[in-house]
Coordinates of C-alpha atoms and ligand atoms in Angstrom, one line a residue:
X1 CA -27.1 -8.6 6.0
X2 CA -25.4 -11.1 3.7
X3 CA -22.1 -9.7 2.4
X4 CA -22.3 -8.7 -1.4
X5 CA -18.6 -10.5 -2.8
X6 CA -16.9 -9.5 -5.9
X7 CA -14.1 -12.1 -8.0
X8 CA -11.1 -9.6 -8.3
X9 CA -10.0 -8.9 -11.7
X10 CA -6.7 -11.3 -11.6
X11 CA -3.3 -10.6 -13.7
X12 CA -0.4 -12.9 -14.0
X13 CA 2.4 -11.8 -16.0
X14 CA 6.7 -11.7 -15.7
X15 CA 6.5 -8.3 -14.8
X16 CA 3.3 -6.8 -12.9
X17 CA 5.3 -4.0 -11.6
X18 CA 5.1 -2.4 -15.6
X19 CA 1.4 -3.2 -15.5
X20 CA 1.1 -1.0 -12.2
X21 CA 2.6 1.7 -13.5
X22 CA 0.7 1.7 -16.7
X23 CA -2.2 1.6 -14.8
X24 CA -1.0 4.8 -12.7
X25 CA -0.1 6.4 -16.3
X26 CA -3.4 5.6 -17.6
X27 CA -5.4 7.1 -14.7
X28 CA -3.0 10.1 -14.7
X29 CA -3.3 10.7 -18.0
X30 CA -7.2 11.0 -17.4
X31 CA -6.9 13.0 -14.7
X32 CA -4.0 14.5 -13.7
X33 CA -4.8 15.7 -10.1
X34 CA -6.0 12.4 -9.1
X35 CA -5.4 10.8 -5.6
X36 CA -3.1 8.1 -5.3
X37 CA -3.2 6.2 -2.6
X38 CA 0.8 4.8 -1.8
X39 CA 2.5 1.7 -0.8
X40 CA 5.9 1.0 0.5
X41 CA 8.2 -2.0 0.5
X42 CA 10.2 -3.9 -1.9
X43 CA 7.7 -4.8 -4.0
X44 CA 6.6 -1.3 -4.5
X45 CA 10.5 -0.6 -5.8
X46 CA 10.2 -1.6 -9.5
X47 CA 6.6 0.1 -9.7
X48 CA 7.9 3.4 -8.6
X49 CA 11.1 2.9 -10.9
X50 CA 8.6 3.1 -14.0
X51 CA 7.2 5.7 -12.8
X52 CA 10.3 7.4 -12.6
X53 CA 11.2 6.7 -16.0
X54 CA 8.1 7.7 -17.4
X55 CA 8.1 11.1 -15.4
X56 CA 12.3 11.5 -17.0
X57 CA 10.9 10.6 -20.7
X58 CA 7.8 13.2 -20.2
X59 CA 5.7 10.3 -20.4
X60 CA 3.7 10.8 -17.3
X61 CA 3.6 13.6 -14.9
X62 CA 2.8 13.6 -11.0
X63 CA 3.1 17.2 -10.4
X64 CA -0.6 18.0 -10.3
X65 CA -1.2 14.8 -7.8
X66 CA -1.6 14.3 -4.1
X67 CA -0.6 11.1 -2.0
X68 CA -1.6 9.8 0.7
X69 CA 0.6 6.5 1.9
X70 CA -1.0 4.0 3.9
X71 CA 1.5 3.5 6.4
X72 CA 4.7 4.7 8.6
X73 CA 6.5 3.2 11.8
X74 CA 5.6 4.8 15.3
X75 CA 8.5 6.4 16.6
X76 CA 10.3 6.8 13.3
X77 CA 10.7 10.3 12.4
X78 CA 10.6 11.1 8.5
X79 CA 14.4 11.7 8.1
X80 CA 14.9 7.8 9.5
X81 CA 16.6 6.3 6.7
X82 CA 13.8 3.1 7.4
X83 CA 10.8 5.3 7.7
X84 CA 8.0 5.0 4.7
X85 CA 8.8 8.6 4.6
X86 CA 12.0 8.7 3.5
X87 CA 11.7 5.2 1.5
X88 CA 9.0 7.4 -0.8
X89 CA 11.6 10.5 -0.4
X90 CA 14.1 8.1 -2.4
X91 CA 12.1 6.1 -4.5
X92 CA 9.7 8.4 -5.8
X93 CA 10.2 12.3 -4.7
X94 CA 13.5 12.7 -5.8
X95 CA 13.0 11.0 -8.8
X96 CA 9.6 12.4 -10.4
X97 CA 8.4 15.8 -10.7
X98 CA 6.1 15.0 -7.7
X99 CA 5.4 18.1 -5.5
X100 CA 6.6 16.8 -1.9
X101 CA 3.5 19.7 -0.4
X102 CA 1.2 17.3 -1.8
X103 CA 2.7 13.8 -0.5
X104 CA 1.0 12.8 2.7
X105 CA 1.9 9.9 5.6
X106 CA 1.4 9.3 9.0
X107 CA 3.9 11.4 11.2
X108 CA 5.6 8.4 13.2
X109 CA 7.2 11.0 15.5
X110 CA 3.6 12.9 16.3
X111 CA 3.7 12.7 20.5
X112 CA 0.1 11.7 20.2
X113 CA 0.3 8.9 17.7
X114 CA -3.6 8.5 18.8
X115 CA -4.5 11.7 18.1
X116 CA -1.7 11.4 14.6
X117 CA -3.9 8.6 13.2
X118 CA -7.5 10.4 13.3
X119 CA -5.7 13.6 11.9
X120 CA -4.7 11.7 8.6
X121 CA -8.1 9.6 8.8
X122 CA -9.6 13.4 8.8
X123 CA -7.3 14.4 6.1
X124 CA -7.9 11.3 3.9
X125 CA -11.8 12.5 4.2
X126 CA -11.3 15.7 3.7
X127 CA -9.1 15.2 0.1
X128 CA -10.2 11.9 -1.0
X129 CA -11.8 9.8 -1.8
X130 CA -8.5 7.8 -2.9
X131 CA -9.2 7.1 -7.3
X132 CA -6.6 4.5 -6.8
X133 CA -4.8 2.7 -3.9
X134 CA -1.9 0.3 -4.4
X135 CA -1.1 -2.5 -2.1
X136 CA 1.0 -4.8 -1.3
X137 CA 0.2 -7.7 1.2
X138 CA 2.3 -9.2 3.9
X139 CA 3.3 -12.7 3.7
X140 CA 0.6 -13.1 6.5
X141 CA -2.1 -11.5 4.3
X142 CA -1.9 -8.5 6.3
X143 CA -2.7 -4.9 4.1
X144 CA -1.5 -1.6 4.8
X145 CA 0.3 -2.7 8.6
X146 CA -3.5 -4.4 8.8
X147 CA -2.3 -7.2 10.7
X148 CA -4.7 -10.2 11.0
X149 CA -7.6 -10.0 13.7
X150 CA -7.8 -6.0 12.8
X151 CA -11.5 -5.9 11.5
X152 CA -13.5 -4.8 8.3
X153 CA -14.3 -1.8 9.5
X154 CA -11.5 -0.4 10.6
X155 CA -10.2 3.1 10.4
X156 CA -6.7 5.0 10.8
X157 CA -5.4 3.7 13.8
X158 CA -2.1 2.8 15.7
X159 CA -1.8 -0.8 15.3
X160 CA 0.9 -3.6 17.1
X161 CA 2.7 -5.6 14.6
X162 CA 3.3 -9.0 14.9
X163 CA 6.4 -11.3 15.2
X164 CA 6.2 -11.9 12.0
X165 CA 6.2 -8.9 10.4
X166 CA 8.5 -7.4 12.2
X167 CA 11.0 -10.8 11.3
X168 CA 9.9 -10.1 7.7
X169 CA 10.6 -6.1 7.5
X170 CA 14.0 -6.6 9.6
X171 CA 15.6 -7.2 6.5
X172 CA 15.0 -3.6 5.8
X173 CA 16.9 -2.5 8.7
X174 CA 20.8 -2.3 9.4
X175 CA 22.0 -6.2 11.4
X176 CA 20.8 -5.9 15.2
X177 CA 18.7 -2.3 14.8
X178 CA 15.2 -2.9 16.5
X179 CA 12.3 -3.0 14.4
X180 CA 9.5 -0.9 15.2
X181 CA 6.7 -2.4 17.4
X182 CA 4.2 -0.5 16.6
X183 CA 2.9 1.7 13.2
X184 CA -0.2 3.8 12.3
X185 CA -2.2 2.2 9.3
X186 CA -4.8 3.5 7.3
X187 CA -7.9 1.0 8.2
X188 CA -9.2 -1.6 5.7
X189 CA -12.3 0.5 5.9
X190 CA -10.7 3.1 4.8
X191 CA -8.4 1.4 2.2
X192 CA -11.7 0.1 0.9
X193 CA -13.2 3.7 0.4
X194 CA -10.8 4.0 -2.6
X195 CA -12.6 3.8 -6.1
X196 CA -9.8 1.2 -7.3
X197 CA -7.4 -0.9 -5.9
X198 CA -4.1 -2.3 -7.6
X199 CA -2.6 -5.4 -5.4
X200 CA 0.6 -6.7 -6.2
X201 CA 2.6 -9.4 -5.0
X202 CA 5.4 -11.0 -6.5
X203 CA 7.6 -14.5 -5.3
X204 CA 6.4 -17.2 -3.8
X205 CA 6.7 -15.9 -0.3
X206 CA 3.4 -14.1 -1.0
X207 CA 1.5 -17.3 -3.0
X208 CA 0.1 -18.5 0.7
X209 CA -1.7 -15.0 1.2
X210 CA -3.0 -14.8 -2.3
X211 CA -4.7 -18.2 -1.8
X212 CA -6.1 -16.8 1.3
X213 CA -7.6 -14.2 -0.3
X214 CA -8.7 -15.7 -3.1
X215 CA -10.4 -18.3 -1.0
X216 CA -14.1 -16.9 -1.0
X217 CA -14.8 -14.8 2.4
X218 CA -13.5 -11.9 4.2
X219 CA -12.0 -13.4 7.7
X220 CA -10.1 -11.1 9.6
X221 CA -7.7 -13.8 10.0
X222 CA -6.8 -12.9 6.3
X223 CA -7.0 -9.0 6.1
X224 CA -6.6 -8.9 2.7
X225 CA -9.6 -10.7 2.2
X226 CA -11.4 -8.0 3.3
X227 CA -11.0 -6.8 -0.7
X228 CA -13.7 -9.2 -1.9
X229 CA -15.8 -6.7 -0.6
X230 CA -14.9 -4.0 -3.1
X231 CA -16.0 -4.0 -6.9
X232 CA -12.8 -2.9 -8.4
X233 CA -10.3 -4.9 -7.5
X234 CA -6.9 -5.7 -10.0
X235 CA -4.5 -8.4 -8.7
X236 CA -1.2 -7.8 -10.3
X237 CA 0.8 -11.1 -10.1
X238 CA 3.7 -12.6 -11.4
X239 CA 3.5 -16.3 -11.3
X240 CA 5.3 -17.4 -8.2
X241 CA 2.5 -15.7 -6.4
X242 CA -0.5 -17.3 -8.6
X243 CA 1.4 -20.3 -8.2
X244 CA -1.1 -21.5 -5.1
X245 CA -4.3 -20.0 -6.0
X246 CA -6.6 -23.4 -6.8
X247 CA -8.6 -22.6 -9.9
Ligands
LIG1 C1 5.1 -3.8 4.9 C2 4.0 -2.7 4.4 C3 3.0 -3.3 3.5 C4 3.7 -4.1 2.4 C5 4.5 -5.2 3.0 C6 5.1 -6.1 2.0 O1 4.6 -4.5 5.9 N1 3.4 -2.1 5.5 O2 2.2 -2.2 2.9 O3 2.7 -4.6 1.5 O4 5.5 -4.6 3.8 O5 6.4 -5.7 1.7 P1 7.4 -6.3 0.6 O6 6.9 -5.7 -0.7 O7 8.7 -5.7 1.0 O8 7.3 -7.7 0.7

């Protein structure tokens, strides 16, 4: 069967980190328990930063929501100061009235990582479906730790990250400290079970793989792309990362 493509609703303003968490606000607002699904690097920083603000001004509340993040580093446990765990401790848990019970990852120190990765898929199931996911995207397109080649129907897995990545998410770690090789990721099947997805990129480092996704079919060489398959779709941009898209 043919695939059925959406356009994704596309943004482009100076600062799509504010639009984010309006958008967060909005849906909390709405419904207070809702399920977030989470995203980690430095792109992610300013969004959760609003967020903070709003929960410090009682603007917005995440006490009454549960998490689920789409990604951590095999062999990283949760107090690592570089595991997604302790990058949402500090960015968002200690700075929001969030209830840590209720914010989920991968356990990058699980001895079965295997057996790790269909225990959140299970637990995503169980609790979701996700009302809204936010992404980022890899300078290689990849989503989640969805590196390219992983397929559209892919579920919670362990996956090998590339050179590249790894090269990419060094600067996150202390001068000579190994990066991971390996992480558990939710699946792109699984990201695309969410009702809505927020994707933000920002710089120009990131204006390669928002071409790519933009360019009309889901190829696993561009996870990302995987997206046009899902109706509700809001790219966040600012305009170093529109700068390539063609039309
Ligand atoms: C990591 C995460 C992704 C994130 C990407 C981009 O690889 N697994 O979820 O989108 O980094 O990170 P940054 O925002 O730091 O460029």
């Amino acid at each position: 069967m043919a695939d059925i493509l959406t356009t994704p609703r596309i943004t482009i303003l100076d600062d799509p980190a504010r639009a984010a968490a309006e958008e967060i606000s909005a849906l909390l607002d709405e419904t207070p328990s809702a399920v977030l699904g989470l995203a980690t690097g430095g792109t992610m920083i300013p969004v959760y930063r609003r967020i903070a603000e709003g929960c410090a001004a009682s603007r917005m509340s995440l006490a009454r929501t549960t998490t689920f993040n789409l990604d951590e580093y095999v062999g990283l446990p949760p107090r690592h100061r570089q595991s997604y765990h302790h990058f949402m401790t500090e960015h968002l848990v200690n700075q929001s009235d969030m209830n840590p019970a209720r914010m989920h990852l991968p356990d990058g120190a699980a001895p079965d990582p295997d057996a790790e990765a269909a225990r959140y898929e299970a637990m995503i199931a169980r609790q979701g479906p996700i009302d809204l996911q936010l992404l980022g995207i890899g300078a290689n397109g990849h989503i989640g730790f969805n590196e390219p080649g992983s397929p559209g129907d892919s579920r919670t897995r362990v996956v090998e990250l590339t050179a590249r990545t790894r090269r990419d998410n060094a600067r996150y770690f202390a001068p000579g400290e190994p990066v991971p090789t390996h992480a558990i990721t939710m699946g792109i099947a699984t990201i695309l079970a969410a009702r809505r997805i927020v994707l933000l990129a920002t710089g120009s480092g990131k204006a390669q793989a928002i071409a790519s996704l933009l360019e009309g079919v889901p190829r696993s060489d561009c996870p990302a792309s995987f997206l046009l398959r899902h109706r509700q779709v809001h790219l966040l941009l600012d305009p170093a990362a529109a700068s390539l898209i063609r039309r």
